[in-house]
Amino acid sequence: MDYQNVDGFIGAIVAEGRATLHELRTVYSLEDAFLMWETIAIPRYNEYLAMQHSQQKNQR
């Protein structure tokens, strides 16, 4: 399900507890937000790759 009133980029940061919406508006820069998003996206992508590798290994 997608966020209805918040961009997915911002929603991911807030949902993961990296920052509040207020902090993103008042404290952090756009670069900070990209760095926070990266700390969410990279581990998720690595988990996806590990799952894909495991599934391929089990199909052999």
Coordinates of C-alpha atoms in Angstrom, one line a residue:
M1 CA 0.0 0.0 0.0
D2 CA 1.3 3.4 -0.9
Y3 CA 1.3 6.5 1.2
Q4 CA -1.7 8.8 0.3
N5 CA -0.5 12.1 1.6
V6 CA 3.3 11.8 1.8
D7 CA 5.8 11.0 -0.9
G8 CA 7.2 7.4 -0.6
F9 CA 10.8 8.8 -0.1
I10 CA 9.7 10.8 2.9
G11 CA 7.4 8.1 4.1
A12 CA 10.2 5.5 4.2
I13 CA 12.4 7.8 6.3
V14 CA 9.6 8.5 8.8
A15 CA 8.3 4.9 8.9
E16 CA 11.8 3.6 9.7
G17 CA 12.2 6.1 12.5
R18 CA 15.2 7.9 11.0
A19 CA 13.5 11.3 11.4
T20 CA 10.1 12.9 12.0
L21 CA 8.3 14.9 9.4
H22 CA 9.0 18.0 11.5
E23 CA 12.7 17.2 11.6
L24 CA 12.8 16.7 7.9
R25 CA 11.2 20.1 7.4
T26 CA 13.3 22.0 9.9
V27 CA 16.5 20.3 10.8
Y28 CA 17.8 18.1 8.0
S29 CA 18.9 19.0 4.5
L30 CA 17.9 17.2 1.3
E31 CA 21.3 15.6 1.3
D32 CA 20.7 14.4 4.9
A33 CA 17.4 12.9 3.7
F34 CA 19.1 11.0 0.9
L35 CA 21.7 9.6 3.2
M36 CA 18.9 8.4 5.6
W37 CA 17.1 6.9 2.7
E38 CA 20.3 5.1 1.6
T39 CA 20.6 3.5 5.1
I40 CA 17.1 2.1 4.5
A41 CA 17.3 1.1 0.8
I42 CA 20.7 -0.6 0.8
P43 CA 20.0 -3.2 3.5
R44 CA 16.6 -3.9 2.0
Y45 CA 18.2 -4.5 -1.4
N46 CA 20.9 -6.7 0.1
E47 CA 18.1 -8.7 1.8
Y48 CA 16.3 -9.1 -1.5
L49 CA 19.5 -10.3 -3.2
A50 CA 20.2 -12.8 -0.4
M51 CA 16.6 -14.1 -0.7
Q52 CA 17.0 -14.4 -4.5
H53 CA 20.2 -16.3 -4.1
S54 CA 18.7 -18.6 -1.5
Q55 CA 15.7 -19.4 -3.7
Q56 CA 18.0 -20.1 -6.7
K57 CA 20.1 -22.3 -4.6
N58 CA 17.0 -24.3 -3.3
Q59 CA 15.8 -24.8 -6.9
R60 CA 18.9 -26.7 -7.8

